[in-house]
CSV table of C-alpha atoms in Angstrom, one decimal:
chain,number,residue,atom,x,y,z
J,401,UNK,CA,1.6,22.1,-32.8
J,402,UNK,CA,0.4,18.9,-34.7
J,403,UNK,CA,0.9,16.4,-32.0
J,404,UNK,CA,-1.2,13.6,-34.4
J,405,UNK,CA,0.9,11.5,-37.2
J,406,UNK,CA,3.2,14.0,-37.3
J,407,UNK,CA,7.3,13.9,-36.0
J,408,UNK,CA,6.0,15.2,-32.3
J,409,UNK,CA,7.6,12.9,-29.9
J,410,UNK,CA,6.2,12.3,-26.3
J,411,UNK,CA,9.2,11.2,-24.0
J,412,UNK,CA,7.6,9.2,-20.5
J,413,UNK,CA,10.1,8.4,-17.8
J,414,UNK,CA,9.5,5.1,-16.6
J,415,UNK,CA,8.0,1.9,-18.6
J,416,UNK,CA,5.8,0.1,-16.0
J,417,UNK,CA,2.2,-0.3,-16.2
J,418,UNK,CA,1.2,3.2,-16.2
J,419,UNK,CA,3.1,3.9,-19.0
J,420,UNK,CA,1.9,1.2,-20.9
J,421,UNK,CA,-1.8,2.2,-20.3
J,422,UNK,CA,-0.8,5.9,-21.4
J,423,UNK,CA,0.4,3.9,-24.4
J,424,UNK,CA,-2.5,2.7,-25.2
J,425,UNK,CA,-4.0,6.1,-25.8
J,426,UNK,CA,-0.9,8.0,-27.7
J,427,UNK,CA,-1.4,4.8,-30.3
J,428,UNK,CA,-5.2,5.6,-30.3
J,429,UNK,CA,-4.3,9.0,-31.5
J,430,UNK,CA,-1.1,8.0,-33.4
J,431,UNK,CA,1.2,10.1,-30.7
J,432,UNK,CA,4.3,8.9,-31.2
J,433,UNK,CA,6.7,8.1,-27.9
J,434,UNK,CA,9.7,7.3,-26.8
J,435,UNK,CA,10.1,5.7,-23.3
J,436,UNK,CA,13.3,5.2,-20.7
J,437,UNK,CA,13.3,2.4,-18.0
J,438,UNK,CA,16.1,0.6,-16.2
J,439,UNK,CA,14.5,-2.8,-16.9
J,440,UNK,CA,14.9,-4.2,-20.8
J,441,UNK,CA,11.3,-5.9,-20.2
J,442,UNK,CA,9.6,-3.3,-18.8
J,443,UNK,CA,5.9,-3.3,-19.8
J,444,UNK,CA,6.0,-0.5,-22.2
J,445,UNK,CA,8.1,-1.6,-24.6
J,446,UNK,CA,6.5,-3.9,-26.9
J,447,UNK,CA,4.0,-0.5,-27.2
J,448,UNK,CA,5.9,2.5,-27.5
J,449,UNK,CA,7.7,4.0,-31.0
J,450,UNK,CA,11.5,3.8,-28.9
J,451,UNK,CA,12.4,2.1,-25.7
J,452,UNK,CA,15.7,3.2,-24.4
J,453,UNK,CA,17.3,1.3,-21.1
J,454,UNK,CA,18.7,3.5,-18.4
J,455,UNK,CA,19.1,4.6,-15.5
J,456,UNK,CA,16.0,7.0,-14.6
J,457,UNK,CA,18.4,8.7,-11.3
J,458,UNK,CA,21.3,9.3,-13.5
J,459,UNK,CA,21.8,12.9,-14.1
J,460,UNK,CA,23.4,12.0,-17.7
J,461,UNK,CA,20.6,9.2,-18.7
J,462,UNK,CA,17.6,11.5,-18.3
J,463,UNK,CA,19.2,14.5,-19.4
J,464,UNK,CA,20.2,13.0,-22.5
J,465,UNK,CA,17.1,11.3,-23.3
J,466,UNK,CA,15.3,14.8,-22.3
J,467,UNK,CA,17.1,16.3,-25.7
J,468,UNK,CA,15.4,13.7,-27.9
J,469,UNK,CA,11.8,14.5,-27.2
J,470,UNK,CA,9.8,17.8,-27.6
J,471,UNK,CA,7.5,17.1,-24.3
J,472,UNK,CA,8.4,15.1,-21.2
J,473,UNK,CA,5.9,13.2,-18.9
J,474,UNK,CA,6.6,10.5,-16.2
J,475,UNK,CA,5.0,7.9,-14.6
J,476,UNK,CA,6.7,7.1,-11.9
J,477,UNK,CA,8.5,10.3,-9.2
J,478,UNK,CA,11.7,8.8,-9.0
J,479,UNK,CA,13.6,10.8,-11.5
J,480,UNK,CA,16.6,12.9,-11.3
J,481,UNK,CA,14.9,15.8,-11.3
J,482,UNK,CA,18.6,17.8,-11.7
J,483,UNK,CA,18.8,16.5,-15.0
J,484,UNK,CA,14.7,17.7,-15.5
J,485,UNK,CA,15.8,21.2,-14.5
J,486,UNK,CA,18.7,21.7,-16.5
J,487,UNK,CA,16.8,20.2,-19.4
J,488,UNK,CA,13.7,22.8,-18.3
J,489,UNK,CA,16.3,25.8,-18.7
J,490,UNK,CA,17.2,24.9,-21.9
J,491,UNK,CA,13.2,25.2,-23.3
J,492,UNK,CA,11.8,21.2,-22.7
J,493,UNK,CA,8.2,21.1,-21.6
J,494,UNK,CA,7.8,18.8,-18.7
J,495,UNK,CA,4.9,18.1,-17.1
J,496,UNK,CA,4.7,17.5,-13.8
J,497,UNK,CA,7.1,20.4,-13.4
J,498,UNK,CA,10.9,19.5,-11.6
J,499,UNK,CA,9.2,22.4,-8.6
J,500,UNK,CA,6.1,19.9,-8.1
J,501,UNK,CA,8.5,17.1,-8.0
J,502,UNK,CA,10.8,18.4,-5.7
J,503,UNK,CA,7.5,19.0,-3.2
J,504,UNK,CA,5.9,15.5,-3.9
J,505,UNK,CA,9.1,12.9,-4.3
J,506,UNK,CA,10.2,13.9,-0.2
J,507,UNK,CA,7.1,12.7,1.6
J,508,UNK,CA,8.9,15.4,4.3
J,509,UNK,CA,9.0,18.3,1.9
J,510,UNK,CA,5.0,17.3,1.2
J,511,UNK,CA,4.1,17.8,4.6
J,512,UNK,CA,5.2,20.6,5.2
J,513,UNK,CA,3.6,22.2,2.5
J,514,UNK,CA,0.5,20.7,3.6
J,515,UNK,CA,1.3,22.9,6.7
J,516,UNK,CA,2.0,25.9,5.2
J,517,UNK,CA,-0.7,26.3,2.4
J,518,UNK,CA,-2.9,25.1,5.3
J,519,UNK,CA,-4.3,22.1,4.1
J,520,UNK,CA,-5.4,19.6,6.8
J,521,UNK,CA,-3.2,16.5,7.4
J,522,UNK,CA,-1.9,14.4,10.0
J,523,UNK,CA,0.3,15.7,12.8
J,524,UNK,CA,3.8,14.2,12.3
J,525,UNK,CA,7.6,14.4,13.4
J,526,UNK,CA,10.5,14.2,11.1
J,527,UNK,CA,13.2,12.2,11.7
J,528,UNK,CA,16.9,12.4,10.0
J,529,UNK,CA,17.3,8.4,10.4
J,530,UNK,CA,14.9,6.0,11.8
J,531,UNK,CA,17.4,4.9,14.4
J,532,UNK,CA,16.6,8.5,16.1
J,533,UNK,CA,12.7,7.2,16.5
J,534,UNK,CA,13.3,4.6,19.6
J,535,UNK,CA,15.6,7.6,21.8
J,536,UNK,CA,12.1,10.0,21.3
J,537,UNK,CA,9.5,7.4,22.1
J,538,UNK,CA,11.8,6.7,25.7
J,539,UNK,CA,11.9,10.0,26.4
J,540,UNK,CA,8.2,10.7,25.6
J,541,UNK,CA,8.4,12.7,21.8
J,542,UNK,CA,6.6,10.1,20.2
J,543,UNK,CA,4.0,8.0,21.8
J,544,UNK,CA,2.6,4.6,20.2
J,545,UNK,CA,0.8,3.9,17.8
J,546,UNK,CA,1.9,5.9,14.8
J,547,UNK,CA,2.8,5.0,11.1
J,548,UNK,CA,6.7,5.0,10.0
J,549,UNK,CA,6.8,6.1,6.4
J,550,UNK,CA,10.5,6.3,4.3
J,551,UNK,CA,10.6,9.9,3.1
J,552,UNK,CA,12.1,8.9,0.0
J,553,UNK,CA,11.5,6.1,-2.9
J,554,UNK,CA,8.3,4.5,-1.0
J,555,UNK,CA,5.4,3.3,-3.5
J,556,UNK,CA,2.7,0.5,-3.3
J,557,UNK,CA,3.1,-0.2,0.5
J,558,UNK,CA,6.6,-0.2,0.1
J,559,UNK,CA,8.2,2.3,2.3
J,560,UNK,CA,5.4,2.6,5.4
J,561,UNK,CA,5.0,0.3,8.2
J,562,UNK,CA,2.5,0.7,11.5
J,563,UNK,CA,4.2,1.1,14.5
J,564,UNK,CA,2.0,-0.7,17.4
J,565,UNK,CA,5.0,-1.5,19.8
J,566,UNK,CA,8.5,-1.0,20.0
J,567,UNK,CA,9.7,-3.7,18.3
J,568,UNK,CA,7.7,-3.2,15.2
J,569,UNK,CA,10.9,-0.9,15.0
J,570,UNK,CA,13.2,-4.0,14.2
J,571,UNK,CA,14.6,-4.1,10.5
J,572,UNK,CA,13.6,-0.5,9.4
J,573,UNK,CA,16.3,1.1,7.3
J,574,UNK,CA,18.2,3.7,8.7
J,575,UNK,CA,16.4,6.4,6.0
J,576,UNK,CA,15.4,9.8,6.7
J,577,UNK,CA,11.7,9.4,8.1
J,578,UNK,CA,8.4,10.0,9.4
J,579,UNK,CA,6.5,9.3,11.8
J,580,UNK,CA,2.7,10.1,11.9
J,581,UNK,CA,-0.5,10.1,14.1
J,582,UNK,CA,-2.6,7.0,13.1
J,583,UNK,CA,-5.5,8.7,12.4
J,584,UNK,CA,-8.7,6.1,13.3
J,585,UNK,CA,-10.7,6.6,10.2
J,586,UNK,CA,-13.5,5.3,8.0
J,587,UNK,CA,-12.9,5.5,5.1
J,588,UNK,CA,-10.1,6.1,2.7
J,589,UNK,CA,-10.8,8.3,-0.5
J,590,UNK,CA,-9.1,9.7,-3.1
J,591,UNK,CA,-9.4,12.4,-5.9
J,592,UNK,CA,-8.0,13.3,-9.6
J,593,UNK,CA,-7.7,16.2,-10.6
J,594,UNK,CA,-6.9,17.3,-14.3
J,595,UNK,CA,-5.2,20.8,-15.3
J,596,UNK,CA,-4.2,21.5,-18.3
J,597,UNK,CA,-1.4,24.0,-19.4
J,598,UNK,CA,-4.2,25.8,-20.3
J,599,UNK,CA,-5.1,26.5,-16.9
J,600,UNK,CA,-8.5,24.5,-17.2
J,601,UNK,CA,-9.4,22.2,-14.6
J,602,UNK,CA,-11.5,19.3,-13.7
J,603,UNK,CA,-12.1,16.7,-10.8
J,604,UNK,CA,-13.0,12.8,-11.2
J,605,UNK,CA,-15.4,11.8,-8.7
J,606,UNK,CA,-14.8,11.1,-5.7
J,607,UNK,CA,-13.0,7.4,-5.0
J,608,UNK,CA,-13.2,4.8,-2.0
J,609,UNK,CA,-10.2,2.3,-1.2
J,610,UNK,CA,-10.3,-0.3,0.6
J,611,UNK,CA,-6.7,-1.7,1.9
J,612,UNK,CA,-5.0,-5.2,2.3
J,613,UNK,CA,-4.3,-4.8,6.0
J,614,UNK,CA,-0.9,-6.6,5.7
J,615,UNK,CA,0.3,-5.1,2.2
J,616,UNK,CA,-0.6,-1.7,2.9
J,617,UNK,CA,-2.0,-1.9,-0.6
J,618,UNK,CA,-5.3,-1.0,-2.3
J,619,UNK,CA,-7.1,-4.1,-2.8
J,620,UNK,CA,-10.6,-2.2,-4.5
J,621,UNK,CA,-11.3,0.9,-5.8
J,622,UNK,CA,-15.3,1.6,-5.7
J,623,UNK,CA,-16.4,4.9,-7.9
J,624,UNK,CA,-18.4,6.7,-6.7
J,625,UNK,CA,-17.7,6.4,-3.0
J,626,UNK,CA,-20.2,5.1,-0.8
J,627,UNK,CA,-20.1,9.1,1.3
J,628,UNK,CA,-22.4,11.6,1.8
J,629,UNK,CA,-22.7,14.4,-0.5
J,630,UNK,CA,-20.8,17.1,1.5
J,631,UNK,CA,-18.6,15.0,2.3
J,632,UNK,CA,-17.4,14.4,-1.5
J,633,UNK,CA,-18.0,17.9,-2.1
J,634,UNK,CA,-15.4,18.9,1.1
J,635,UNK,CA,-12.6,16.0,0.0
J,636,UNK,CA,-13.4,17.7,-4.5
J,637,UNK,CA,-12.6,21.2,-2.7
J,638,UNK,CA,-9.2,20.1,-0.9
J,639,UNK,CA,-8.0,18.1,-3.8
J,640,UNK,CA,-8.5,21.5,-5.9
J,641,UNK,CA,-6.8,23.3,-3.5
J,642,UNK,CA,-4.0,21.9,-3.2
J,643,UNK,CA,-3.7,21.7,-7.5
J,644,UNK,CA,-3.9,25.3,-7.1
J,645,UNK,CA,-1.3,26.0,-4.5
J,646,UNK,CA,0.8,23.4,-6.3
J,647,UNK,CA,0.4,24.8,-10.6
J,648,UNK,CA,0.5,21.3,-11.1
J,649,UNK,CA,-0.1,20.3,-15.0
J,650,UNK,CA,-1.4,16.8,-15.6
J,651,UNK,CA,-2.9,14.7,-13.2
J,652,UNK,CA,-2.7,14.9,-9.4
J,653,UNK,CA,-4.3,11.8,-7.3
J,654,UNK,CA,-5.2,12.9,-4.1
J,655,UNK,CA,-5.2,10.5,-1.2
J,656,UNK,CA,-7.2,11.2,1.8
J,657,UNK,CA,-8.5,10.0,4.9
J,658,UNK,CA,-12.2,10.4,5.9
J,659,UNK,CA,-12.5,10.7,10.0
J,660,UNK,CA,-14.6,10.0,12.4
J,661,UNK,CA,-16.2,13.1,12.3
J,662,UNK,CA,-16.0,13.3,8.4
J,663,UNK,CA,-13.1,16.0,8.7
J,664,UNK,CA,-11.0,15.2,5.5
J,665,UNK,CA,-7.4,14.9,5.8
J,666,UNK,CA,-4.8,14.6,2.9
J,667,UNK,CA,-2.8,11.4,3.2
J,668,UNK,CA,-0.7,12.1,0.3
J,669,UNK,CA,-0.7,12.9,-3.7
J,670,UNK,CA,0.4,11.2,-6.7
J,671,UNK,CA,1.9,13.8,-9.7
J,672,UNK,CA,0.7,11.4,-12.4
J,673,UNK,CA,-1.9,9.5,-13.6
J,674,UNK,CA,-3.2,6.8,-10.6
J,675,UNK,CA,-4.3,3.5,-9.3
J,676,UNK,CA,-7.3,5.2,-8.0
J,677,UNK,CA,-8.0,5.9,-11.5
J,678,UNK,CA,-7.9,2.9,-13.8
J,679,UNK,CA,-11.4,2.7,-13.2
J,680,UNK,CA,-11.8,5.3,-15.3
J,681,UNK,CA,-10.7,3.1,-18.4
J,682,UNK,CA,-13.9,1.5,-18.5
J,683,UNK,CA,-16.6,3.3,-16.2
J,684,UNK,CA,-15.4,6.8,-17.3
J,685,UNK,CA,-16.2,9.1,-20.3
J,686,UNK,CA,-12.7,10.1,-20.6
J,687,UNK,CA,-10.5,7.7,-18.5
J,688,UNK,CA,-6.9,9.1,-16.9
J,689,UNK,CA,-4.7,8.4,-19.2
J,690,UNK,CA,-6.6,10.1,-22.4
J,691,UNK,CA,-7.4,13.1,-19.6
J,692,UNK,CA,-3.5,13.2,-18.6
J,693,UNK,CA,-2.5,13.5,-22.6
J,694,UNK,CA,-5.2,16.1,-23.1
J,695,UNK,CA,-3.8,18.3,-20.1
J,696,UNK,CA,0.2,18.4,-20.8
J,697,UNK,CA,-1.0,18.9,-24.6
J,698,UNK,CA,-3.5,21.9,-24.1
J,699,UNK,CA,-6.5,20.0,-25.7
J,700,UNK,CA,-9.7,20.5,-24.3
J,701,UNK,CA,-9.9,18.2,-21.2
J,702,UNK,CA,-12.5,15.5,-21.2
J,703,UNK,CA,-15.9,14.6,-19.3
J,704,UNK,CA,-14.7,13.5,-16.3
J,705,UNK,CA,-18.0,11.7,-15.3
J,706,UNK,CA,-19.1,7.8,-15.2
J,707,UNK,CA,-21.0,6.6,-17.4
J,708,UNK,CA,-21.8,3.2,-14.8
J,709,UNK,CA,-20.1,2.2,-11.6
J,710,UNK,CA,-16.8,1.2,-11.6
J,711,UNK,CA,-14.8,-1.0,-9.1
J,712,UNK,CA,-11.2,-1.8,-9.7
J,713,UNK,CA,-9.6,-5.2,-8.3
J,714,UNK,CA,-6.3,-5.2,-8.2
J,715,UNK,CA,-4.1,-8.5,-8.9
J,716,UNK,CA,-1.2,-8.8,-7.0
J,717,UNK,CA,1.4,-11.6,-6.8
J,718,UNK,CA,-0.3,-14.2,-4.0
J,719,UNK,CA,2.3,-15.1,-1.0
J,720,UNK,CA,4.4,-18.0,-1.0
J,721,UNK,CA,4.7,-17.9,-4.8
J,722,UNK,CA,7.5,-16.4,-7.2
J,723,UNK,CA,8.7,-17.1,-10.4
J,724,UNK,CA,7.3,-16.9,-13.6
J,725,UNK,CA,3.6,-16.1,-13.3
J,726,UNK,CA,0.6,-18.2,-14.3
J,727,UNK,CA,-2.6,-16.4,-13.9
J,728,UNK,CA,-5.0,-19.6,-12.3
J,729,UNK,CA,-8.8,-19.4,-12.9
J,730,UNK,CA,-8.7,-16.2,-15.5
J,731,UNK,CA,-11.2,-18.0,-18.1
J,732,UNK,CA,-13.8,-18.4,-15.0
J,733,UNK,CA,-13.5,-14.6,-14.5
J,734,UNK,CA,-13.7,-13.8,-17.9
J,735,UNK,CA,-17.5,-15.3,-17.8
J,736,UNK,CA,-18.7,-12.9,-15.0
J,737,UNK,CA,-21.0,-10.0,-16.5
J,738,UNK,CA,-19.1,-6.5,-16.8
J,739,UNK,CA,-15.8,-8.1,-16.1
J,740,UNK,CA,-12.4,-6.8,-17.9
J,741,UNK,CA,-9.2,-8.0,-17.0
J,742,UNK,CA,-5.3,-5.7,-17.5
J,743,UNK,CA,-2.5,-7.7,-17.8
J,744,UNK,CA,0.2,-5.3,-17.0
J,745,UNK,CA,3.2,-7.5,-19.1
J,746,UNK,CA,5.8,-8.8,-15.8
J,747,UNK,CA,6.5,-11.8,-16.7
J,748,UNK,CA,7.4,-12.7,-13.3
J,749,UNK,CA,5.6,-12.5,-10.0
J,750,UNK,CA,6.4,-12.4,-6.5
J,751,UNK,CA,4.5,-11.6,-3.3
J,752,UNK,CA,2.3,-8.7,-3.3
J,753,UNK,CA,4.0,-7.4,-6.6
J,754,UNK,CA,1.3,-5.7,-8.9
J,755,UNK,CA,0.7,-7.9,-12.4
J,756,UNK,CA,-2.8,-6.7,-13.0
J,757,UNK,CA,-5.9,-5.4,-12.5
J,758,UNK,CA,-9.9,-5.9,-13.6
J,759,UNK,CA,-12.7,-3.5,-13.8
J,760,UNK,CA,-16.0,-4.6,-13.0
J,761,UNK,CA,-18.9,-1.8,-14.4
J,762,UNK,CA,-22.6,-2.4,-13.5
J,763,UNK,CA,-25.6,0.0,-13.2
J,764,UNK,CA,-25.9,-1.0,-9.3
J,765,UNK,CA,-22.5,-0.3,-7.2
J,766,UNK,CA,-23.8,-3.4,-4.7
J,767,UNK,CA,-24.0,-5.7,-7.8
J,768,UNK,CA,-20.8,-4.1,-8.8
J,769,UNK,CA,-18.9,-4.8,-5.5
J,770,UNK,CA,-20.4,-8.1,-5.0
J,771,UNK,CA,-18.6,-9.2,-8.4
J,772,UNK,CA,-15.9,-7.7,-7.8
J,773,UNK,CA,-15.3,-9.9,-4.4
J,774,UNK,CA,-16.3,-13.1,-6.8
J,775,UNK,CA,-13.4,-11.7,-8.7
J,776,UNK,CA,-10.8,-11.8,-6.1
J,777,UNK,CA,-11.3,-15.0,-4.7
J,778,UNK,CA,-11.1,-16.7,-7.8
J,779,UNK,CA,-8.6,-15.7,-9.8
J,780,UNK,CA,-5.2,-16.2,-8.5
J,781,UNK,CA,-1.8,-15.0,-9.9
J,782,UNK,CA,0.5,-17.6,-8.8
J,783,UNK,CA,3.7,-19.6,-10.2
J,784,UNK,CA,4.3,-22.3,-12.2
């Protein structure tokens, strides 16, 4: 099929700032797209060829737009994925398929197929509704500390909260839910891996994330992670597995915990292109987005290594401050070697929300990091 200048139409479910950085590579290869989103200034739409508004849970919404496009991508999991098998059965390509989604969007339905394709994870206990939790840590089920995570509709922090006492219980909705072991680790990683509907495969190197305690939200992405060796090599070799067990097409982020003992245990995994991964848009030889295009295509997949370190900072809305967003100090930024700044298109902020991200590349990851913090303490995305 001629996917380039031609009437090929890529449909992407979702219009925030992942779609809009996939945008910038179907433009660079004259792809033309059509995206749906519930908001009617959501980022993508001053980029793609058609924005349509709707509702991305309504059976009807994606179902129609489904018939308008001849491949189907998203970039966020939570989609009516009904409406994505229906549309499958009648001959659309969609990529990640509505059987990975129906693993991946239940953070339950994840774990246990953690468990039974034995891939190493956190213990855990399911819960039907979080008002259950407090009955089985009196009676001795559960015991304290442990991590409560919403098994549904959870993303950038949203959705998990640590548990250190009982009243950390106050003001949880009543969702079905998970609790799991806090695992005391060192490091948190992560891994992308591309397959392609081809059935060819490759891994990104190996990422480290460090976390905003309160947000629950990565604050820096370092590539390559500061590990050893066979560490990487063990957390490459569970990422792959688990694309293997799942068929996945596209990209799968891997999130991981590295322990004590450098056992590696999967956190959980993204069906899409990543946080973890806009690194790659600068450090990388072929950066996510351009490798997520080539793999739901069939085009040869792309070098997946770095051409220099990479850390990503990521701007989020600073507390006590909504409205409509000012980004305070950028110009000073701007003069720091290696420095490049996303601005994902919200036009209005509020605590912890994501607006934005910079790269910083450098031949030394030290020299690298140590911009990177000169990054976050100086610019500021506040309200005015």
């Amino acid at each position: 099929m001629n996917y380039f200048s031609s009437r090929f139409t890529l449909g992407i479910l979702g219009g925030g700032q992942l779609g809009k950085m996939l945008l910038y590579e179907t433009r660079k290869w004259d792809i033309a797209t059509k995206v749906m989103d519930p908001s009617d200034e959501a980022p993508c739409k001053i980029a793609c060829n058609e924005f349509i508004q709707g509702d991305l849970m309504d059976y009807k919404s994606v179902y129609d737009f489904g018939k308008t496009v001849d491949v189907l991508t998203i970039e966020i999991e939570n989609v009516n994925i009904d409406a994505l098998e229906k549309l499958e059965d009648e001959g659309i390509s969609i990529f990640p398929s509505p059987r990975e989604l129906r693993i991946i969007q239940n953070k339950i339905t994840q774990k246990l197929f953690y468990i039974d394709h034995n891939i190493p994870t956190a213990p855990f206990s399911r819960f039907a509704y979080s008002s259950e939790i407090k009955e089985s840590i009196a009676h001795g089920g559960l015991k304290l500390p442990f991590v409560w995570k919403s098994a549904q509709f959870g993303y950038d922090g949203q959705g998990v909260k640590i548990i250190k006492e009982v009243s950390d219980l106050a003001n949880l909705p009543n969702v079905e839910c998970l609790a799991e072991d806090l695992i005391p680790f060192k490091t948190e990683l992560a891994v992308i891996v591309a397959r392609s509907v081809t059935g060819e495969v490759a891994t990104y190197p190996v990422v480290e994330m460090e976390f905003h305690p309160e947000a629950n939200q990565v604050e820096y992405v370092l590539c390559p992670a500061r590990i050893d060796d066979k560490v990487a090599q063990k957390a490459r070799n569970i990422a792959l597995k688990i694309s293997e067990e799942l068929k996945h097409t596209g990209l799968l982020a891997v999130e991981m915990f590295q322990t004590e003992e450098d056992e590696i245990l999967v956190n959980e995994v993204a069906p899409r292109p990543h946080n973890s991964g806009h690194y790659s848009i600068e450090a990388s030889y072929t950066n996510q987005f351009e490798q997520h295009l080539r793999c739901i295509l069939g085009l040869p997949l792309g070098i997946t290594d770095s051409k220099v370190a990479g850390v990503m900072v990521n701007l989020v809305g600073a507390e006590g401050f909504e409205g409509n967003v000012h980004y305070d100090h950028i110009e000073e930024i701007l003069e720091l070697k290696g420095v490049t700044p996303h601005i994902y298109g919200k036009t209005k902020t509020r605590p912890f929300r994501k607006m934005g991200h910079v790269t910083i590349v450098n031949k030394d990851m030290d020299q690298a990091r140590k911009i990177a913090q000169e990054v976050k303490e100086t610019i500021k995305v506040i309200s005015k």
